[in-house]
Short mmCIF file of C-alpha atoms in Angstrom, two decimals:
data_model
loop_
_atom_site.label_atom_id
_atom_site.label_comp_id
_atom_site.label_asym_id
_atom_site.label_seq_id
_atom_site.Cartn_x
_atom_site.Cartn_y
_atom_site.Cartn_z
CA MET A 105 121.14 105.37 137.81
CA LEU A 106 122.93 108.58 136.76
CA LYS A 107 121.53 110.38 139.78
CA GLY A 108 120.24 113.78 138.80
CA LYS A 109 120.84 113.10 135.08
CA PHE A 110 118.12 110.59 134.26
CA ARG A 111 116.81 112.84 131.50
CA TYR A 112 119.98 112.10 129.53
CA ILE A 113 119.20 108.39 129.57
CA ILE A 114 115.89 109.22 127.87
CA VAL A 115 117.47 111.34 125.15
CA THR A 116 120.19 108.71 124.62
CA LEU A 117 117.54 106.07 123.97
CA VAL A 118 115.85 108.42 121.49
CA ALA A 119 119.23 109.00 119.79
CA LEU A 120 119.75 105.22 119.61
CA ALA A 121 116.33 104.86 117.96
CA THR A 122 117.45 107.50 115.44
CA ILE A 123 120.61 105.52 114.65
CA ILE A 124 118.47 102.44 113.96
CA ASN A 125 116.13 104.63 111.90
CA TYR A 126 119.01 105.67 109.63
CA ILE A 127 120.41 102.15 109.32
CA ASP A 128 116.99 100.90 108.22
CA ARG A 129 116.38 103.65 105.67
CA GLY A 130 119.96 103.53 104.34
CA ALA A 131 119.95 99.81 103.64
CA LEU A 132 118.18 100.14 100.31
CA GLY A 133 120.79 102.47 98.86
CA PHE A 134 123.76 100.40 99.97
CA LEU A 135 122.17 97.13 98.84
CA TRP A 136 120.83 98.58 95.58
CA PRO A 137 123.64 97.20 93.35
CA GLU A 138 122.72 93.66 94.46
CA ILE A 139 118.97 94.31 94.39
CA SER A 140 119.00 95.94 90.94
CA GLU A 141 121.08 93.13 89.48
CA ASP A 142 118.93 90.46 91.09
CA LEU A 143 115.55 91.96 90.16
CA GLY A 144 116.46 93.89 87.01
CA LEU A 145 115.60 97.32 88.45
CA THR A 146 117.00 100.61 87.12
CA LYS A 147 118.20 103.98 88.43
CA THR A 148 114.81 105.41 87.48
CA ASP A 149 113.17 102.75 89.62
CA TYR A 150 115.41 103.81 92.51
CA ALA A 151 114.33 107.44 92.10
CA ILE A 152 110.66 106.40 92.11
CA ILE A 153 111.10 104.33 95.26
CA LEU A 154 113.01 107.18 96.92
CA ASN A 155 110.19 109.63 96.24
CA VAL A 156 107.51 107.17 97.38
CA PHE A 157 109.38 106.95 100.68
CA THR A 158 109.70 110.73 100.91
CA PHE A 159 106.00 111.38 100.15
CA ALA A 160 105.01 108.85 102.80
CA TYR A 161 107.53 110.36 105.19
CA ALA A 162 105.99 113.80 104.66
CA PHE A 163 102.51 112.48 105.45
CA GLY A 164 103.83 110.53 108.43
CA GLN A 165 105.27 113.66 110.06
CA THR A 166 101.85 115.23 110.52
CA LEU A 167 100.14 111.89 111.30
CA PHE A 168 102.61 110.95 114.02
CA GLY A 169 102.74 114.49 115.37
CA LYS A 170 99.05 114.04 116.17
CA ILE A 171 99.56 110.47 117.41
CA PHE A 172 102.29 111.50 119.86
CA ASP A 173 100.10 114.33 121.17
CA TRP A 174 97.26 111.81 121.52
CA ILE A 175 98.87 108.73 123.11
CA GLY A 176 102.08 110.21 124.50
CA VAL A 177 105.79 109.66 124.02
CA ARG A 178 106.09 106.14 125.44
CA LEU A 179 103.44 104.45 123.30
CA GLY A 180 104.06 106.74 120.34
CA PHE A 181 107.61 105.47 119.97
CA VAL A 182 106.46 101.87 120.42
CA LEU A 183 103.95 102.23 117.58
CA SER A 184 106.43 104.02 115.31
CA ILE A 185 109.39 101.68 115.74
CA VAL A 186 107.34 98.46 115.62
CA ALA A 187 105.81 99.58 112.32
CA TRP A 188 109.08 100.69 110.72
CA SER A 189 111.00 97.62 111.88
CA ALA A 190 108.33 95.33 110.45
CA ALA A 191 108.34 97.30 107.20
CA THR A 192 112.13 96.94 106.97
CA MET A 193 111.88 93.18 107.38
CA LEU A 194 109.15 93.03 104.72
CA HIS A 195 111.65 94.42 102.17
CA ALA A 196 113.02 90.87 102.07
CA ALA A 197 109.81 89.76 100.38
CA ALA A 198 109.95 92.42 97.64
CA THR A 199 110.02 91.14 94.07
CA GLY A 200 109.94 94.33 92.01
CA LEU A 201 109.21 98.03 91.83
CA ALA A 202 105.61 97.81 93.07
CA SER A 203 106.34 95.75 96.18
CA PHE A 204 109.39 97.83 97.08
CA ALA A 205 107.28 100.97 96.72
CA VAL A 206 104.58 99.60 99.04
CA PHE A 207 107.03 98.50 101.74
CA ARG A 208 108.96 101.75 101.38
CA ALA A 209 105.76 103.74 101.84
CA VAL A 210 105.00 101.94 105.12
CA LEU A 211 108.59 102.52 106.20
CA GLY A 212 108.33 106.24 105.38
CA VAL A 213 105.10 106.82 107.31
CA SER A 214 106.31 105.00 110.41
CA GLU A 215 109.91 106.27 110.45
CA ALA A 216 108.57 109.82 110.36
CA GLY A 217 107.30 109.38 113.91
CA ASN A 218 110.82 109.52 115.26
CA TRP A 219 111.08 113.31 114.74
CA PRO A 220 107.91 114.74 116.30
CA GLY A 221 108.36 112.11 119.02
CA ALA A 222 111.86 113.30 119.80
CA THR A 223 110.74 116.95 119.85
CA LYS A 224 107.93 116.10 122.26
CA ALA A 225 110.22 114.01 124.49
CA ASN A 226 112.66 116.91 124.55
CA ALA A 227 109.91 119.34 125.59
CA GLU A 228 108.77 117.00 128.38
CA TRP A 229 112.14 116.03 129.80
CA PHE A 230 114.35 119.12 129.45
CA PRO A 231 114.28 122.68 130.75
CA ILE A 232 114.42 125.43 128.14
CA ASN A 233 118.14 126.15 128.53
CA GLU A 234 119.05 122.49 127.83
CA ARG A 235 116.66 121.76 124.97
CA ALA A 236 119.01 122.70 122.14
CA LEU A 237 121.69 120.42 123.64
CA ALA A 238 119.15 117.60 124.03
CA GLN A 239 118.02 118.11 120.43
CA GLY A 240 121.67 118.08 119.40
CA ILE A 241 122.22 114.72 121.13
CA PHE A 242 119.15 113.35 119.39
CA ASN A 243 120.21 114.78 116.02
CA SER A 244 123.68 113.31 116.44
CA GLY A 245 121.91 109.95 116.24
CA ALA A 246 121.07 110.74 112.60
CA ALA A 247 124.71 111.59 111.94
CA ILE A 248 126.00 108.49 113.74
CA GLY A 249 123.46 106.44 111.82
CA GLY A 250 124.91 107.83 108.60
CA ILE A 251 128.42 106.94 109.76
CA VAL A 252 127.74 103.37 110.88
CA SER A 253 125.17 102.32 108.27
CA ALA A 254 127.68 101.34 105.58
CA PRO A 255 129.92 99.12 107.74
CA ILE A 256 127.01 97.50 109.61
CA ILE A 257 125.05 96.73 106.46
CA GLY A 258 128.22 95.64 104.67
CA VAL A 259 129.24 93.24 107.43
CA LEU A 260 125.74 91.80 107.69
CA PHE A 261 125.55 91.32 103.92
CA VAL A 262 128.92 89.56 103.79
CA PHE A 263 127.98 87.34 106.73
CA LEU A 264 124.41 86.55 105.64
CA GLU A 265 125.21 86.42 101.89
CA SER A 266 121.88 87.85 100.71
CA TRP A 267 120.16 91.21 100.66
CA GLN A 268 116.92 89.62 101.86
CA ALA A 269 118.50 88.26 105.06
CA THR A 270 120.22 91.61 105.61
CA PHE A 271 116.88 93.44 105.63
CA ILE A 272 115.51 90.96 108.17
CA ALA A 273 118.55 91.36 110.44
CA ILE A 274 118.51 95.15 110.51
CA GLY A 275 114.73 95.17 111.00
CA ALA A 276 115.23 93.11 114.15
CA LEU A 277 117.30 95.93 115.69
CA GLY A 278 114.20 98.02 116.33
CA PHE A 279 112.46 95.23 118.21
CA LEU A 280 115.53 94.83 120.42
CA TRP A 281 115.42 98.58 121.18
CA LEU A 282 111.90 98.19 122.58
CA ILE A 283 113.21 96.21 125.56
CA PRO A 284 115.15 99.03 127.28
CA TRP A 285 112.61 101.63 126.14
CA LEU A 286 109.64 99.91 127.80
CA ILE A 287 111.68 99.30 130.95
CA VAL A 288 113.09 102.83 131.27
CA TYR A 289 110.31 105.10 129.93
CA LYS A 290 107.60 104.55 132.52
CA SER A 291 106.13 108.06 132.40
CA GLY A 292 107.05 111.72 132.04
CA PRO A 293 109.28 113.44 134.61
CA ASP A 294 106.32 114.61 136.71
CA ALA A 295 105.54 111.04 137.81
CA HIS A 296 108.56 108.91 136.93
CA PRO A 297 109.65 106.83 139.95
CA TRP A 298 113.33 106.66 139.05
CA ILE A 299 114.31 110.33 139.08
CA THR A 300 115.25 112.34 142.12
CA GLU A 301 112.91 115.02 143.41
CA GLU A 302 115.67 117.54 142.76
CA GLU A 303 115.89 116.61 139.08
CA ARG A 304 112.10 116.54 138.79
CA GLN A 305 111.83 120.10 140.06
CA PHE A 306 114.81 121.21 137.96
CA ILE A 307 113.05 119.95 134.82
CA LEU A 308 109.55 121.19 135.62
CA ASN A 309 110.61 124.59 136.93
CA GLY A 310 112.97 125.10 133.99
CA GLN A 311 110.25 124.54 131.41
CA ARG A 312 108.85 128.03 131.89
CA ASN A 313 110.41 130.79 129.85
CA PRO A 314 111.26 133.61 132.31
CA GLU A 315 110.50 136.10 129.54
CA ALA A 316 106.89 134.97 129.37
CA ASP A 317 104.32 137.46 130.57
CA GLU A 318 101.96 134.80 131.86
CA VAL A 319 102.46 131.36 133.34
CA ALA A 320 99.79 129.42 131.54
CA ASP A 321 100.10 126.60 129.05
CA TYR A 322 99.07 127.63 125.56
CA ALA A 323 98.17 124.52 123.59
CA PRO A 324 96.09 125.74 120.62
CA THR A 325 94.23 123.71 118.04
CA SER A 326 95.78 122.94 114.67
CA LYS A 327 93.74 125.71 113.07
CA GLU A 328 95.05 128.27 115.52
CA ILE A 329 98.61 126.96 115.23
CA LEU A 330 98.46 127.55 111.48
CA SER A 331 97.05 131.04 111.98
CA ARG A 332 100.21 132.25 113.75
CA LYS A 333 103.09 133.68 111.72
CA GLU A 334 105.55 132.20 114.22
CA SER A 335 104.29 128.72 113.33
CA TRP A 336 104.90 129.51 109.68
CA GLY A 337 108.39 130.66 110.56
CA VAL A 338 109.07 127.18 111.94
CA ILE A 339 107.36 125.50 108.98
CA MET A 340 109.12 127.57 106.31
CA ALA A 341 112.54 127.28 107.97
CA SER A 342 112.09 123.49 107.95
CA PHE A 343 110.84 123.60 104.35
CA PHE A 344 113.97 125.41 103.13
CA LEU A 345 116.50 123.67 105.38
CA ASP A 346 115.65 119.97 105.13
CA PRO A 347 116.44 119.54 101.40
CA ILE A 348 120.08 120.43 102.17
CA TRP A 349 120.38 117.36 104.41
CA TRP A 350 118.57 115.10 101.96
CA LEU A 351 120.71 116.32 99.09
CA PHE A 352 123.45 114.23 100.70
CA VAL A 353 121.37 111.46 102.26
CA GLY A 354 119.70 110.64 98.94
CA TRP A 355 122.22 111.65 96.31
CA LEU A 356 125.75 111.46 97.75
CA PRO A 357 126.39 107.89 96.48
CA LEU A 358 125.24 108.86 92.99
CA TYR A 359 127.32 112.07 93.11
CA LEU A 360 130.46 110.08 93.93
CA ASN A 361 129.65 107.54 91.24
CA GLU A 362 128.86 110.01 88.47
CA THR A 363 131.49 112.65 89.33
CA TYR A 364 134.43 110.41 90.23
CA GLY A 365 133.46 107.03 88.81
CA PHE A 366 133.31 105.37 92.23
CA GLY A 367 132.00 101.85 92.71
CA VAL A 368 130.28 100.46 95.81
CA GLU A 369 133.51 99.84 97.74
CA GLU A 370 134.91 103.34 97.09
CA ILE A 371 131.59 104.96 97.94
CA ALA A 372 131.59 103.14 101.28
CA ILE A 373 135.09 104.48 102.00
CA TYR A 374 134.11 108.13 101.43
CA ALA A 375 130.36 108.40 102.09
CA TRP A 376 130.58 108.34 105.90
CA ILE A 377 132.88 111.38 106.18
CA PRO A 378 130.20 114.13 105.84
CA TYR A 379 128.26 112.61 108.73
CA VAL A 380 131.17 113.13 111.10
CA GLY A 381 130.78 116.85 110.50
CA ALA A 382 127.03 116.47 111.12
CA MET A 383 127.63 114.73 114.45
CA LEU A 384 130.03 117.46 115.61
CA GLY A 385 127.64 120.18 114.45
CA ALA A 386 124.75 118.66 116.41
CA TRP A 387 126.79 118.83 119.62
CA PHE A 388 128.23 122.27 118.80
CA GLY A 389 124.86 123.89 118.12
CA GLY A 390 123.34 122.44 121.27
CA LEU A 391 126.21 123.37 123.56
CA LEU A 392 126.55 126.85 122.09
CA ALA A 393 122.86 127.59 122.68
CA GLN A 394 122.95 126.15 126.19
CA ASN A 395 126.02 128.17 127.18
CA TRP A 396 124.67 131.42 125.77
CA ILE A 397 121.33 131.03 127.56
CA LYS A 398 123.09 130.15 130.82
CA SER A 399 125.28 133.25 130.43
CA GLY A 400 122.19 135.46 130.30
CA TRP A 401 121.31 135.67 126.61
CA SER A 402 117.60 135.60 125.83
CA VAL A 403 116.11 132.56 124.09
CA ASN A 404 115.22 134.84 121.17
CA LYS A 405 118.77 136.15 120.70
CA THR A 406 120.33 132.72 121.22
CA ARG A 407 118.15 130.80 118.79
CA LYS A 408 118.48 133.40 116.02
CA SER A 409 122.24 133.76 116.48
CA VAL A 410 122.97 130.03 116.40
CA ILE A 411 120.65 129.47 113.41
CA ALA A 412 122.36 132.35 111.57
CA ILE A 413 125.82 130.91 112.30
CA GLY A 414 124.72 127.55 110.89
CA GLY A 415 123.28 129.29 107.82
CA VAL A 416 126.49 131.19 107.09
CA ILE A 417 128.58 128.02 107.43
CA MET A 418 126.28 126.20 104.99
CA LEU A 419 126.24 129.07 102.51
CA ILE A 420 130.02 129.42 102.29
CA SER A 421 130.77 125.69 102.16
CA LEU A 422 128.04 124.91 99.62
CA LEU A 423 129.45 127.53 97.26
CA ALA A 424 132.97 126.21 97.86
CA THR A 425 131.83 122.68 96.97
CA THR A 426 131.10 123.86 93.43
CA GLN A 427 134.89 124.18 93.01
CA ALA A 428 135.86 120.83 94.61
CA SER A 429 138.46 119.11 92.42
CA THR A 430 139.06 115.88 94.33
CA PRO A 431 136.67 113.46 96.06
CA LEU A 432 138.39 113.91 99.43
CA PHE A 433 138.12 117.72 99.25
CA ALA A 434 134.47 117.37 98.20
CA VAL A 435 133.44 115.13 101.11
CA LEU A 436 135.40 117.27 103.58
CA LEU A 437 133.49 120.34 102.40
CA MET A 438 130.29 118.33 102.72
CA ALA A 439 131.27 117.58 106.31
CA VAL A 440 131.42 121.33 106.90
CA ILE A 441 128.04 121.79 105.19
CA LEU A 442 126.42 119.19 107.44
CA PHE A 443 128.19 120.70 110.47
CA GLY A 444 126.43 123.98 109.68
CA PHE A 445 123.17 122.18 108.99
CA GLN A 446 123.15 120.45 112.36
CA THR A 447 124.22 123.63 114.15
CA ALA A 448 121.06 125.30 112.82
CA VAL A 449 118.55 122.47 112.75
CA GLY A 450 118.71 121.57 116.45
CA ASN A 451 117.70 125.10 117.37
CA ILE A 452 114.99 125.22 114.69
CA GLN A 453 113.56 121.97 116.02
CA THR A 454 113.28 123.43 119.52
CA LEU A 455 111.13 126.33 118.30
CA PRO A 456 107.80 124.45 118.65
CA SER A 457 108.48 124.02 122.38
CA ASP A 458 109.68 127.64 122.63
CA PHE A 459 106.35 128.91 121.27
CA TYR A 460 103.83 126.36 122.58
CA SER A 461 103.37 123.74 125.25
CA GLY A 462 101.24 120.72 126.02
CA LYS A 463 99.49 119.04 123.13
CA SER A 464 100.68 121.46 120.43
CA VAL A 465 104.42 120.78 120.32
CA GLY A 466 104.14 117.49 118.45
CA SER A 467 101.52 118.95 116.10
CA LEU A 468 103.67 121.89 115.00
CA ALA A 469 106.73 119.64 114.73
CA GLY A 470 104.66 117.34 112.52
CA PHE A 471 103.44 120.19 110.29
CA ALA A 472 107.03 121.41 109.90
CA GLY A 473 108.24 117.91 109.13
CA THR A 474 105.60 117.42 106.46
CA ALA A 475 106.51 120.69 104.78
CA ALA A 476 110.19 119.76 104.94
CA LYS A 477 109.66 116.39 103.27
CA LEU A 478 107.46 117.86 100.54
CA ALA A 479 110.38 120.18 99.77
CA VAL A 480 112.64 117.12 99.59
CA VAL A 481 110.27 115.50 97.08
CA GLY A 482 110.61 118.62 94.93
CA LEU A 483 114.38 118.42 95.23
CA ASN A 484 114.39 114.76 94.21
CA PHE A 485 112.48 115.64 91.04
CA LEU A 486 114.77 118.61 90.37
CA ILE A 487 118.18 116.97 90.88
CA PRO A 488 118.13 114.69 87.78
CA ILE A 489 117.15 117.69 85.65
CA ILE A 490 119.81 120.15 86.84
CA THR A 491 122.70 117.68 87.26
CA VAL A 492 122.92 116.35 83.73
CA ASN A 493 126.43 117.79 83.27
CA SER A 494 127.54 118.34 86.88
CA TYR A 495 126.26 118.73 90.44
CA VAL A 496 127.27 122.40 90.64
CA PRO A 497 123.66 123.65 90.15
CA ALA A 498 122.52 121.45 93.04
CA PHE A 499 125.03 123.06 95.41
CA VAL A 500 124.00 126.54 94.23
CA VAL A 501 120.35 125.69 94.97
CA GLY A 502 121.47 124.50 98.41
CA ALA A 503 123.17 127.85 99.06
CA GLY A 504 119.95 129.66 98.25
CA LEU A 505 118.02 127.38 100.60
CA ALA A 506 120.44 128.21 103.43
CA ILE A 507 119.72 131.93 102.99
CA MET A 508 115.95 131.39 102.94
CA THR A 509 116.12 129.26 106.09
CA VAL A 510 117.67 132.05 108.14
CA LEU A 511 115.35 134.69 106.68
CA SER A 512 112.28 132.60 107.55
CA VAL A 513 113.20 132.69 111.24
CA LEU A 514 114.32 136.32 111.31
CA ILE A 515 111.22 137.63 109.49
CA LEU A 516 108.40 135.37 110.73
CA CYS A 517 109.60 134.85 114.31
CA PRO A 518 110.14 138.43 115.56
CA ASN A 519 110.33 137.37 119.23
CA ILE A 520 110.95 133.76 120.19
CA LYS A 521 109.07 133.30 123.44
CA PRO A 522 105.90 131.51 124.61
CA LEU A 523 102.89 132.77 122.68
CA LYS A 524 99.66 133.94 124.29
CA PRO A 525 96.17 133.12 123.07
CA LYS A 526 95.05 135.72 120.55
CA HIS A 527 92.05 136.76 122.61
CA SER A 528 94.16 137.64 125.66
#
């Protein structure tokens, strides 16, 4: 079974879970024209539901970060995906704003587990020099999910002829995913019976940073994590970066509708294009980091360089998007923006495992995820205010966020390497 490469089966399953995650969360937006007409809901109702999801998602990042550190990767993913799949299916029973908000809140909390879980799985299954690539593979699942959501949901809706049945069908995907996951993920690499001894030693020996001064796991408490400026570098970089992604996840359909007068069919034709750039960026950022580390670059130099490259790409393309004159040019520039985003984010998401080990990786990833989603909530409140006449101000805000992302890492993370306890 892929002798010597079993770790890539694990990360592929996590990427597949991420694809399902994005199909489930994207269904509401694509089905909204039918839902709003059927239940008499408005654009304001949509914005409220979107922010309920995002608030819950922010809380879920920290909650599931702790849960994954507590019960482990195998059961953590089971709990997360069972809860979010059930919540997706419950959307079929919604009758108005209140019920949609409740089901969306459950979906947000449980879907959030996918991210700290993936970071922890990456830390367990991959040596340091492959972690950015593994994170890139996982992150490409989000991009692929964005690409395939529209056609999958569209086909299911046409076949099933109701939005309620469509929610039930896509919710079932998560339960199907559990079958290979429970079969394949028996334990971590230290005790898994299906990997070769050579791969086991390659993984375990490669999880120590050669630049570390001591070979001892540093797994601090939450209080100590939050007392380190490096932790805040990770948290603030996530806080500034994540709204750029959600600017397109949450508002791209409305941008195309309001700027170019697109209907549902035209939106479906164009809305997948930016995610192709995201998918390519996820692979690019991971491979670039892996190759530079293998060639002798330090983890510190590699992470900062790749994150800076992603930041520059985002900055230039976000400013260029303010001048987009056609929908095709706009979505192509957005593809470049998301390429830069994914180039940077995979390396930012590996920082918790660069600084800490053991039962602290999921916790820091959860803190960073919560901060990121709170920033998205702020963006969701801001967008309707600043885009009354055009979306140009939104892209300018995004450019500023790209700059702050890079500065957060450069200033607060002076040396990216395993941290020592403060008393040592």
